C-alpha cells in the first residue's frame, strides 16, 4: 500500500510475476498502476507491505537499489536526454574509461551491442537522440534499461506513442526478452494489446 496526503493510491495490492512471463497490469487513469510501479522501482521508501525478489524479502528505498537487485523500469515519459548522443544516453553513469578518459571505441561497441538487442543496429550511436523517431527513442530507452541486465522489466504504457507497425516491432522484442527468462510487467489501457502480449 502507498498513501499520499488525503489519498490511498495503492491499496493492498498483491500479485506475482514469474521469470519468462509477461504479466499485464490494467486499470483506469488514476487507479494506481504507475504509483505501484514507481514503488517497485524504488521511488518511494514509505510504502507498507513486503516485496519479494527471488524469494527474498526486500525493502525498496531507492532507484539504485531496485536496479541493483535486478528491476528495470521503462517509464511512459522517456528519460532520454535528446540533445546528447545515443551512446551517452545508453551508457549514462557507466561509460567505459581508459585511464582518465572515456574509452570511445569500447563505448561505441557496447552501444552497438545494446542497439542490436532491440533491432536498431542500423543506427549510428554517435548521433543525438533528437535525430531519431519516437519509436526508435522508445527502443533506445528499452536498450538503456537492458544494459543493467534486469531480471524484472516494468513497462509503463510503452505503446502509447507508437503506430500499429511499431507496436508489432515492440512486441517482437518483448517476446524475445520473455524467451530469455526476463519477467515483464506490462501496463496498458489497450485490452487488445494485453490479450496479444501477456
mmCIF file with all atom_site columns, C-alpha atoms in Angstrom:
data_model
loop_
_atom_site.group_PDB
_atom_site.id
_atom_site.type_symbol
_atom_site.label_atom_id
_atom_site.label_alt_id
_atom_site.label_comp_id
_atom_site.label_asym_id
_atom_site.label_entity_id
_atom_site.label_seq_id
_atom_site.pdbx_PDB_ins_code
_atom_site.Cartn_x
_atom_site.Cartn_y
_atom_site.Cartn_z
_atom_site.occupancy
_atom_site.B_iso_or_equiv
_atom_site.pdbx_formal_charge
_atom_site.auth_seq_id
_atom_site.auth_comp_id
_atom_site.auth_asym_id
_atom_site.auth_atom_id
_atom_site.pdbx_PDB_model_num
ATOM 1   C CA . UNK A 1 1   ? 0.000  0.000   0.000   1.00 0.00 ? 1   UNK A CA 1
ATOM 2   C CA . UNK A 1 2   ? 1.045  3.586   -0.626  1.00 0.00 ? 2   UNK A CA 1
ATOM 3   C CA . UNK A 1 3   ? -0.603 6.728   0.738   1.00 0.00 ? 3   UNK A CA 1
ATOM 4   C CA . UNK A 1 4   ? -0.246 10.327  -0.282  1.00 0.00 ? 4   UNK A CA 1
ATOM 5   C CA . UNK A 1 5   ? -1.784 13.104  1.843   1.00 0.00 ? 5   UNK A CA 1
ATOM 6   C CA . UNK A 1 6   ? -5.541 12.525  1.598   1.00 0.00 ? 6   UNK A CA 1
ATOM 7   C CA . UNK A 1 7   ? -5.235 9.686   -0.935  1.00 0.00 ? 7   UNK A CA 1
ATOM 8   C CA . UNK A 1 8   ? -4.763 5.937   -0.678  1.00 0.00 ? 8   UNK A CA 1
ATOM 9   C CA . UNK A 1 9   ? -3.106 5.462   -4.066  1.00 0.00 ? 9   UNK A CA 1
ATOM 10  C CA . UNK A 1 10  ? -2.297 1.738   -3.799  1.00 0.00 ? 10  UNK A CA 1
ATOM 11  C CA . UNK A 1 11  ? -4.491 -0.377  -1.516  1.00 0.00 ? 11  UNK A CA 1
ATOM 12  C CA . UNK A 1 12  ? -3.090 -3.805  -0.501  1.00 0.00 ? 12  UNK A CA 1
ATOM 13  C CA . UNK A 1 13  ? -2.077 -4.905  -3.992  1.00 0.00 ? 13  UNK A CA 1
ATOM 14  C CA . UNK A 1 14  ? -0.855 -8.485  -4.174  1.00 0.00 ? 14  UNK A CA 1
ATOM 15  C CA . UNK A 1 15  ? 0.466  -10.168 -7.316  1.00 0.00 ? 15  UNK A CA 1
ATOM 16  C CA . UNK A 1 16  ? 3.267  -12.406 -8.565  1.00 0.00 ? 16  UNK A CA 1
ATOM 17  C CA . UNK A 1 17  ? 5.302  -12.176 -11.746 1.00 0.00 ? 17  UNK A CA 1
ATOM 18  C CA . UNK A 1 18  ? 7.416  -15.139 -12.815 1.00 0.00 ? 18  UNK A CA 1
ATOM 19  C CA . UNK A 1 19  ? 10.502 -15.455 -14.994 1.00 0.00 ? 19  UNK A CA 1
ATOM 20  C CA . UNK A 1 20  ? 9.692  -15.619 -18.686 1.00 0.00 ? 20  UNK A CA 1
ATOM 21  C CA . UNK A 1 21  ? 6.227  -14.166 -18.122 1.00 0.00 ? 21  UNK A CA 1
ATOM 22  C CA . UNK A 1 22  ? 4.541  -11.022 -19.428 1.00 0.00 ? 22  UNK A CA 1
ATOM 23  C CA . UNK A 1 23  ? 2.187  -10.001 -16.624 1.00 0.00 ? 23  UNK A CA 1
ATOM 24  C CA . UNK A 1 24  ? -0.393 -7.376  -17.611 1.00 0.00 ? 24  UNK A CA 1
ATOM 25  C CA . UNK A 1 25  ? -1.364 -4.673  -15.144 1.00 0.00 ? 25  UNK A CA 1
ATOM 26  C CA . UNK A 1 26  ? -4.630 -2.932  -16.011 1.00 0.00 ? 26  UNK A CA 1
ATOM 27  C CA . UNK A 1 27  ? -6.661 -0.082  -14.601 1.00 0.00 ? 27  UNK A CA 1
ATOM 28  C CA . UNK A 1 28  ? -8.249 3.241   -15.364 1.00 0.00 ? 28  UNK A CA 1
ATOM 29  C CA . UNK A 1 29  ? -6.343 6.514   -15.173 1.00 0.00 ? 29  UNK A CA 1
ATOM 30  C CA . UNK A 1 30  ? -5.720 7.228   -11.505 1.00 0.00 ? 30  UNK A CA 1
ATOM 31  C CA . UNK A 1 31  ? -6.115 3.582   -10.464 1.00 0.00 ? 31  UNK A CA 1
ATOM 32  C CA . UNK A 1 32  ? -2.580 3.486   -9.019  1.00 0.00 ? 32  UNK A CA 1
ATOM 33  C CA . UNK A 1 33  ? -0.740 1.482   -11.708 1.00 0.00 ? 33  UNK A CA 1
ATOM 34  C CA . UNK A 1 34  ? 2.124  3.923   -12.111 1.00 0.00 ? 34  UNK A CA 1
ATOM 35  C CA . UNK A 1 35  ? 2.356  4.516   -8.356  1.00 0.00 ? 35  UNK A CA 1
ATOM 36  C CA . UNK A 1 36  ? 2.714  0.766   -7.794  1.00 0.00 ? 36  UNK A CA 1
ATOM 37  C CA . UNK A 1 37  ? 5.425  0.543   -10.447 1.00 0.00 ? 37  UNK A CA 1
ATOM 38  C CA . UNK A 1 38  ? 7.281  3.530   -9.010  1.00 0.00 ? 38  UNK A CA 1
ATOM 39  C CA . UNK A 1 39  ? 7.155  1.756   -5.651  1.00 0.00 ? 39  UNK A CA 1
ATOM 40  C CA . UNK A 1 40  ? 8.727  -1.333  -7.233  1.00 0.00 ? 40  UNK A CA 1
ATOM 41  C CA . UNK A 1 41  ? 11.309 0.884   -8.945  1.00 0.00 ? 41  UNK A CA 1
ATOM 42  C CA . UNK A 1 42  ? 12.380 2.332   -5.584  1.00 0.00 ? 42  UNK A CA 1
ATOM 43  C CA . UNK A 1 43  ? 10.870 5.803   -5.913  1.00 0.00 ? 43  UNK A CA 1
ATOM 44  C CA . UNK A 1 44  ? 9.108  5.620   -2.516  1.00 0.00 ? 44  UNK A CA 1
ATOM 45  C CA . UNK A 1 45  ? 10.526 4.339   0.757   1.00 0.00 ? 45  UNK A CA 1
ATOM 46  C CA . UNK A 1 46  ? 7.365  4.887   2.829   1.00 0.00 ? 46  UNK A CA 1
ATOM 47  C CA . UNK A 1 47  ? 5.114  2.116   1.488   1.00 0.00 ? 47  UNK A CA 1
ATOM 48  C CA . UNK A 1 48  ? 3.673  -0.667  3.631   1.00 0.00 ? 48  UNK A CA 1
ATOM 49  C CA . UNK A 1 49  ? 3.809  -4.359  2.852   1.00 0.00 ? 49  UNK A CA 1
ATOM 50  C CA . UNK A 1 50  ? 6.556  -6.629  1.572   1.00 0.00 ? 50  UNK A CA 1
ATOM 51  C CA . UNK A 1 51  ? 8.186  -7.088  -1.817  1.00 0.00 ? 51  UNK A CA 1
ATOM 52  C CA . UNK A 1 52  ? 9.955  -10.363 -2.575  1.00 0.00 ? 52  UNK A CA 1
ATOM 53  C CA . UNK A 1 53  ? 12.526 -10.784 -5.332  1.00 0.00 ? 53  UNK A CA 1
ATOM 54  C CA . UNK A 1 54  ? 13.645 -14.371 -5.941  1.00 0.00 ? 54  UNK A CA 1
ATOM 55  C CA . UNK A 1 55  ? 12.040 -15.357 -2.640  1.00 0.00 ? 55  UNK A CA 1
ATOM 56  C CA . UNK A 1 56  ? 13.982 -12.756 -0.641  1.00 0.00 ? 56  UNK A CA 1
ATOM 57  C CA . UNK A 1 57  ? 12.083 -10.001 1.187   1.00 0.00 ? 57  UNK A CA 1
ATOM 58  C CA . UNK A 1 58  ? 13.416 -6.577  0.153   1.00 0.00 ? 58  UNK A CA 1
ATOM 59  C CA . UNK A 1 59  ? 12.526 -3.033  1.115   1.00 0.00 ? 59  UNK A CA 1
ATOM 60  C CA . UNK A 1 60  ? 12.974 -0.900  -1.984  1.00 0.00 ? 60  UNK A CA 1
ATOM 61  C CA . UNK A 1 61  ? 14.186 2.520   -0.861  1.00 0.00 ? 61  UNK A CA 1
ATOM 62  C CA . UNK A 1 62  ? 15.954 3.977   -3.906  1.00 0.00 ? 62  UNK A CA 1
ATOM 63  C CA . UNK A 1 63  ? 16.009 3.518   -7.690  1.00 0.00 ? 63  UNK A CA 1
ATOM 64  C CA . UNK A 1 64  ? 19.685 2.490   -7.442  1.00 0.00 ? 64  UNK A CA 1
ATOM 65  C CA . UNK A 1 65  ? 18.778 -0.291  -5.007  1.00 0.00 ? 65  UNK A CA 1
ATOM 66  C CA . UNK A 1 66  ? 15.962 -1.564  -7.244  1.00 0.00 ? 66  UNK A CA 1
ATOM 67  C CA . UNK A 1 67  ? 18.307 -1.533  -10.234 1.00 0.00 ? 67  UNK A CA 1
ATOM 68  C CA . UNK A 1 68  ? 20.970 -3.385  -8.241  1.00 0.00 ? 68  UNK A CA 1
ATOM 69  C CA . UNK A 1 69  ? 18.604 -6.239  -7.377  1.00 0.00 ? 69  UNK A CA 1
ATOM 70  C CA . UNK A 1 70  ? 17.504 -6.582  -10.998 1.00 0.00 ? 70  UNK A CA 1
ATOM 71  C CA . UNK A 1 71  ? 14.460 -4.359  -11.508 1.00 0.00 ? 71  UNK A CA 1
ATOM 72  C CA . UNK A 1 72  ? 14.417 -2.236  -14.668 1.00 0.00 ? 72  UNK A CA 1
ATOM 73  C CA . UNK A 1 73  ? 11.804 0.486   -15.234 1.00 0.00 ? 73  UNK A CA 1
ATOM 74  C CA . UNK A 1 74  ? 10.710 1.980   -18.537 1.00 0.00 ? 74  UNK A CA 1
ATOM 75  C CA . UNK A 1 75  ? 8.505  4.980   -17.854 1.00 0.00 ? 75  UNK A CA 1
ATOM 76  C CA . UNK A 1 76  ? 5.839  6.366   -20.156 1.00 0.00 ? 76  UNK A CA 1
ATOM 77  C CA . UNK A 1 77  ? 7.763  9.654   -20.261 1.00 0.00 ? 77  UNK A CA 1
ATOM 78  C CA . UNK A 1 78  ? 11.146 8.739   -21.728 1.00 0.00 ? 78  UNK A CA 1
ATOM 79  C CA . UNK A 1 79  ? 14.197 9.561   -19.621 1.00 0.00 ? 79  UNK A CA 1
ATOM 80  C CA . UNK A 1 80  ? 16.470 10.175  -22.599 1.00 0.00 ? 80  UNK A CA 1
ATOM 81  C CA . UNK A 1 81  ? 18.348 13.459  -22.969 1.00 0.00 ? 81  UNK A CA 1
ATOM 82  C CA . UNK A 1 82  ? 17.558 14.417  -26.559 1.00 0.00 ? 82  UNK A CA 1
ATOM 83  C CA . UNK A 1 83  ? 20.496 16.788  -27.277 1.00 0.00 ? 83  UNK A CA 1
ATOM 84  C CA . UNK A 1 84  ? 23.198 14.210  -26.480 1.00 0.00 ? 84  UNK A CA 1
ATOM 85  C CA . UNK A 1 85  ? 24.253 11.086  -28.349 1.00 0.00 ? 85  UNK A CA 1
ATOM 86  C CA . UNK A 1 86  ? 22.580 7.700   -28.252 1.00 0.00 ? 86  UNK A CA 1
ATOM 87  C CA . UNK A 1 87  ? 25.775 6.283   -26.700 1.00 0.00 ? 87  UNK A CA 1
ATOM 88  C CA . UNK A 1 88  ? 25.799 8.842   -23.888 1.00 0.00 ? 88  UNK A CA 1
ATOM 89  C CA . UNK A 1 89  ? 22.145 8.039   -23.171 1.00 0.00 ? 89  UNK A CA 1
ATOM 90  C CA . UNK A 1 90  ? 22.634 4.270   -23.286 1.00 0.00 ? 90  UNK A CA 1
ATOM 91  C CA . UNK A 1 91  ? 25.678 4.262   -21.020 1.00 0.00 ? 91  UNK A CA 1
ATOM 92  C CA . UNK A 1 92  ? 24.855 7.125   -18.660 1.00 0.00 ? 92  UNK A CA 1
ATOM 93  C CA . UNK A 1 93  ? 26.580 6.513   -15.333 1.00 0.00 ? 93  UNK A CA 1
ATOM 94  C CA . UNK A 1 94  ? 28.628 3.620   -16.726 1.00 0.00 ? 94  UNK A CA 1
ATOM 95  C CA . UNK A 1 95  ? 30.634 4.947   -19.671 1.00 0.00 ? 95  UNK A CA 1
ATOM 96  C CA . UNK A 1 96  ? 33.795 2.828   -20.031 1.00 0.00 ? 96  UNK A CA 1
ATOM 97  C CA . UNK A 1 97  ? 37.061 4.602   -19.281 1.00 0.00 ? 97  UNK A CA 1
ATOM 98  C CA . UNK A 1 98  ? 40.676 4.087   -20.251 1.00 0.00 ? 98  UNK A CA 1
ATOM 99  C CA . UNK A 1 99  ? 42.850 5.854   -17.727 1.00 0.00 ? 99  UNK A CA 1
ATOM 100 C CA . UNK A 1 100 ? 41.317 9.290   -17.164 1.00 0.00 ? 100 UNK A CA 1
ATOM 101 C CA . UNK A 1 101 ? 39.362 9.408   -20.407 1.00 0.00 ? 101 UNK A CA 1
ATOM 102 C CA . UNK A 1 102 ? 36.226 7.828   -21.844 1.00 0.00 ? 102 UNK A CA 1
ATOM 103 C CA . UNK A 1 103 ? 37.069 4.813   -23.983 1.00 0.00 ? 103 UNK A CA 1
ATOM 104 C CA . UNK A 1 104 ? 35.116 5.879   -27.065 1.00 0.00 ? 104 UNK A CA 1
ATOM 105 C CA . UNK A 1 105 ? 35.825 2.696   -29.001 1.00 0.00 ? 105 UNK A CA 1
ATOM 106 C CA . UNK A 1 106 ? 34.533 0.479   -26.176 1.00 0.00 ? 106 UNK A CA 1
ATOM 107 C CA . UNK A 1 107 ? 31.555 2.805   -25.576 1.00 0.00 ? 107 UNK A CA 1
ATOM 108 C CA . UNK A 1 108 ? 30.613 2.511   -29.249 1.00 0.00 ? 108 UNK A CA 1
ATOM 109 C CA . UNK A 1 109 ? 30.954 -1.294  -29.124 1.00 0.00 ? 109 UNK A CA 1
ATOM 110 C CA . UNK A 1 110 ? 28.737 -1.567  -26.028 1.00 0.00 ? 110 UNK A CA 1
ATOM 111 C CA . UNK A 1 111 ? 26.193 0.796   -27.594 1.00 0.00 ? 111 UNK A CA 1
ATOM 112 C CA . UNK A 1 112 ? 26.072 -1.208  -30.820 1.00 0.00 ? 112 UNK A CA 1
ATOM 113 C CA . UNK A 1 113 ? 25.505 -4.413  -28.808 1.00 0.00 ? 113 UNK A CA 1
ATOM 114 C CA . UNK A 1 114 ? 22.591 -2.822  -26.921 1.00 0.00 ? 114 UNK A CA 1
ATOM 115 C CA . UNK A 1 115 ? 21.070 -1.348  -30.094 1.00 0.00 ? 115 UNK A CA 1
ATOM 116 C CA . UNK A 1 116 ? 21.270 -4.762  -31.763 1.00 0.00 ? 116 UNK A CA 1
ATOM 117 C CA . UNK A 1 117 ? 19.227 -6.270  -28.894 1.00 0.00 ? 117 UNK A CA 1
ATOM 118 C CA . UNK A 1 118 ? 16.279 -4.055  -29.854 1.00 0.00 ? 118 UNK A CA 1
ATOM 119 C CA . UNK A 1 119 ? 16.684 -4.203  -33.634 1.00 0.00 ? 119 UNK A CA 1
ATOM 120 C CA . UNK A 1 120 ? 18.334 -0.783  -34.036 1.00 0.00 ? 120 UNK A CA 1
ATOM 121 C CA . UNK A 1 121 ? 21.727 -1.950  -35.291 1.00 0.00 ? 121 UNK A CA 1
ATOM 122 C CA . UNK A 1 122 ? 21.294 0.375   -38.293 1.00 0.00 ? 122 UNK A CA 1
ATOM 123 C CA . UNK A 1 123 ? 21.516 3.491   -36.070 1.00 0.00 ? 123 UNK A CA 1
ATOM 124 C CA . UNK A 1 124 ? 24.777 5.384   -35.620 1.00 0.00 ? 124 UNK A CA 1
ATOM 125 C CA . UNK A 1 125 ? 25.218 5.559   -31.821 1.00 0.00 ? 125 UNK A CA 1
ATOM 126 C CA . UNK A 1 126 ? 27.082 8.853   -32.141 1.00 0.00 ? 126 UNK A CA 1
ATOM 127 C CA . UNK A 1 127 ? 24.046 10.798  -33.381 1.00 0.00 ? 127 UNK A CA 1
ATOM 128 C CA . UNK A 1 128 ? 21.900 12.750  -30.917 1.00 0.00 ? 128 UNK A CA 1
ATOM 129 C CA . UNK A 1 129 ? 18.613 11.232  -29.748 1.00 0.00 ? 129 UNK A CA 1
ATOM 130 C CA . UNK A 1 130 ? 16.853 14.294  -31.207 1.00 0.00 ? 130 UNK A CA 1
ATOM 131 C CA . UNK A 1 131 ? 17.644 12.892  -34.696 1.00 0.00 ? 131 UNK A CA 1
ATOM 132 C CA . UNK A 1 132 ? 15.663 9.646   -34.260 1.00 0.00 ? 132 UNK A CA 1
ATOM 133 C CA . UNK A 1 133 ? 11.938 8.845   -34.340 1.00 0.00 ? 133 UNK A CA 1
ATOM 134 C CA . UNK A 1 134 ? 9.688  8.433   -31.297 1.00 0.00 ? 134 UNK A CA 1
ATOM 135 C CA . UNK A 1 135 ? 9.570  4.668   -31.833 1.00 0.00 ? 135 UNK A CA 1
ATOM 136 C CA . UNK A 1 136 ? 13.353 4.471   -32.083 1.00 0.00 ? 136 UNK A CA 1
ATOM 137 C CA . UNK A 1 137 ? 13.651 6.565   -28.905 1.00 0.00 ? 137 UNK A CA 1
ATOM 138 C CA . UNK A 1 138 ? 11.308 4.132   -27.117 1.00 0.00 ? 138 UNK A CA 1
ATOM 139 C CA . UNK A 1 139 ? 13.515 1.232   -28.228 1.00 0.00 ? 139 UNK A CA 1
ATOM 140 C CA . UNK A 1 140 ? 16.680 3.107   -27.159 1.00 0.00 ? 140 UNK A CA 1
ATOM 141 C CA . UNK A 1 141 ? 15.035 3.539   -23.742 1.00 0.00 ? 141 UNK A CA 1
ATOM 142 C CA . UNK A 1 142 ? 14.474 -0.221  -23.581 1.00 0.00 ? 142 UNK A CA 1
ATOM 143 C CA . UNK A 1 143 ? 18.066 -0.879  -24.687 1.00 0.00 ? 143 UNK A CA 1
ATOM 144 C CA . UNK A 1 144 ? 19.321 1.512   -21.999 1.00 0.00 ? 144 UNK A CA 1
ATOM 145 C CA . UNK A 1 145 ? 17.417 -0.421  -19.326 1.00 0.00 ? 145 UNK A CA 1
ATOM 146 C CA . UNK A 1 146 ? 18.598 -3.787  -20.720 1.00 0.00 ? 146 UNK A CA 1
ATOM 147 C CA . UNK A 1 147 ? 22.165 -2.546  -20.232 1.00 0.00 ? 147 UNK A CA 1
ATOM 148 C CA . UNK A 1 148 ? 21.608 -3.001  -16.499 1.00 0.00 ? 148 UNK A CA 1
ATOM 149 C CA . UNK A 1 149 ? 20.745 -6.708  -17.039 1.00 0.00 ? 149 UNK A CA 1
ATOM 150 C CA . UNK A 1 150 ? 17.346 -6.647  -15.312 1.00 0.00 ? 150 UNK A CA 1
ATOM 151 C CA . UNK A 1 151 ? 15.567 -9.805  -14.194 1.00 0.00 ? 151 UNK A CA 1
ATOM 152 C CA . UNK A 1 152 ? 12.286 -7.900  -13.969 1.00 0.00 ? 152 UNK A CA 1
ATOM 153 C CA . UNK A 1 153 ? 11.351 -5.297  -16.561 1.00 0.00 ? 153 UNK A CA 1
ATOM 154 C CA . UNK A 1 154 ? 8.488  -2.897  -15.877 1.00 0.00 ? 154 UNK A CA 1
ATOM 155 C CA . UNK A 1 155 ? 6.974  -1.210  -18.960 1.00 0.00 ? 155 UNK A CA 1
ATOM 156 C CA . UNK A 1 156 ? 4.585  1.648   -18.185 1.00 0.00 ? 156 UNK A CA 1
ATOM 157 C CA . UNK A 1 157 ? 2.337  2.237   -21.235 1.00 0.00 ? 157 UNK A CA 1
ATOM 158 C CA . UNK A 1 158 ? 5.180  1.546   -23.702 1.00 0.00 ? 158 UNK A CA 1
ATOM 159 C CA . UNK A 1 159 ? 2.892  1.659   -26.768 1.00 0.00 ? 159 UNK A CA 1
ATOM 160 C CA . UNK A 1 160 ? 1.164  4.988   -26.052 1.00 0.00 ? 160 UNK A CA 1
ATOM 161 C CA . UNK A 1 161 ? 3.058  6.915   -28.757 1.00 0.00 ? 161 UNK A CA 1
ATOM 162 C CA . UNK A 1 162 ? 3.593  4.074   -31.259 1.00 0.00 ? 162 UNK A CA 1
ATOM 163 C CA . UNK A 1 163 ? 1.905  3.191   -34.548 1.00 0.00 ? 163 UNK A CA 1
ATOM 164 C CA . UNK A 1 164 ? 0.488  -0.300  -35.177 1.00 0.00 ? 164 UNK A CA 1
ATOM 165 C CA . UNK A 1 165 ? 3.628  -1.365  -37.053 1.00 0.00 ? 165 UNK A CA 1
ATOM 166 C CA . UNK A 1 166 ? 5.837  -0.032  -34.277 1.00 0.00 ? 166 UNK A CA 1
ATOM 167 C CA . UNK A 1 167 ? 3.761  -1.908  -31.676 1.00 0.00 ? 167 UNK A CA 1
ATOM 168 C CA . UNK A 1 168 ? 4.329  -5.147  -33.627 1.00 0.00 ? 168 UNK A CA 1
ATOM 169 C CA . UNK A 1 169 ? 8.056  -4.487  -33.565 1.00 0.00 ? 169 UNK A CA 1
ATOM 170 C CA . UNK A 1 170 ? 7.991  -3.785  -29.817 1.00 0.00 ? 170 UNK A CA 1
ATOM 171 C CA . UNK A 1 171 ? 6.002  -6.964  -29.164 1.00 0.00 ? 171 UNK A CA 1
ATOM 172 C CA . UNK A 1 172 ? 8.575  -8.999  -31.097 1.00 0.00 ? 172 UNK A CA 1
ATOM 173 C CA . UNK A 1 173 ? 11.267 -7.613  -28.773 1.00 0.00 ? 173 UNK A CA 1
ATOM 174 C CA . UNK A 1 174 ? 9.115  -8.315  -25.691 1.00 0.00 ? 174 UNK A CA 1
ATOM 175 C CA . UNK A 1 175 ? 8.644  -11.940 -26.821 1.00 0.00 ? 175 UNK A CA 1
ATOM 176 C CA . UNK A 1 176 ? 12.409 -12.282 -27.247 1.00 0.00 ? 176 UNK A CA 1
ATOM 177 C CA . UNK A 1 177 ? 13.008 -10.897 -23.729 1.00 0.00 ? 177 UNK A CA 1
ATOM 178 C CA . UNK A 1 178 ? 10.377 -13.289 -22.374 1.00 0.00 ? 178 UNK A CA 1
ATOM 179 C CA . UNK A 1 179 ? 12.134 -16.222 -24.078 1.00 0.00 ? 179 UNK A CA 1
ATOM 180 C CA . UNK A 1 180 ? 15.358 -15.130 -22.360 1.00 0.00 ? 180 UNK A CA 1
ATOM 181 C CA . UNK A 1 181 ? 13.649 -15.557 -18.988 1.00 0.00 ? 181 UNK A CA 1
ATOM 182 C CA . UNK A 1 182 ? 13.065 -11.900 -18.151 1.00 0.00 ? 182 UNK A CA 1
ATOM 183 C CA . UNK A 1 183 ? 9.898  -11.246 -16.156 1.00 0.00 ? 183 UNK A CA 1
ATOM 184 C CA . UNK A 1 184 ? 7.933  -8.357  -17.682 1.00 0.00 ? 184 UNK A CA 1
ATOM 185 C CA . UNK A 1 185 ? 5.204  -6.257  -16.087 1.00 0.00 ? 185 UNK A CA 1
ATOM 186 C CA . UNK A 1 186 ? 3.257  -4.645  -18.913 1.00 0.00 ? 186 UNK A CA 1
ATOM 187 C CA . UNK A 1 187 ? 0.990  -1.708  -18.074 1.00 0.00 ? 187 UNK A CA 1
ATOM 188 C CA . UNK A 1 188 ? -1.594 -0.753  -20.690 1.00 0.00 ? 188 UNK A CA 1
ATOM 189 C CA . UNK A 1 189 ? -5.078 0.587   -21.272 1.00 0.00 ? 189 UNK A CA 1
ATOM 190 C CA . UNK A 1 190 ? -5.439 -1.317  -24.519 1.00 0.00 ? 190 UNK A CA 1
ATOM 191 C CA . UNK A 1 191 ? -7.170 -4.671  -23.983 1.00 0.00 ? 191 UNK A CA 1
ATOM 192 C CA . UNK A 1 192 ? -6.352 -5.917  -27.474 1.00 0.00 ? 192 UNK A CA 1
ATOM 193 C CA . UNK A 1 193 ? -2.615 -5.440  -26.774 1.00 0.00 ? 193 UNK A CA 1
ATOM 194 C CA . UNK A 1 194 ? -2.919 -7.087  -23.377 1.00 0.00 ? 194 UNK A CA 1
ATOM 195 C CA . UNK A 1 195 ? -4.503 -10.254 -24.777 1.00 0.00 ? 195 UNK A CA 1
ATOM 196 C CA . UNK A 1 196 ? -1.935 -10.376 -27.574 1.00 0.00 ? 196 UNK A CA 1
ATOM 197 C CA . UNK A 1 197 ? 1.243  -9.998  -25.485 1.00 0.00 ? 197 UNK A CA 1
ATOM 198 C CA . UNK A 1 198 ? 0.549  -11.085 -21.903 1.00 0.00 ? 198 UNK A CA 1
#
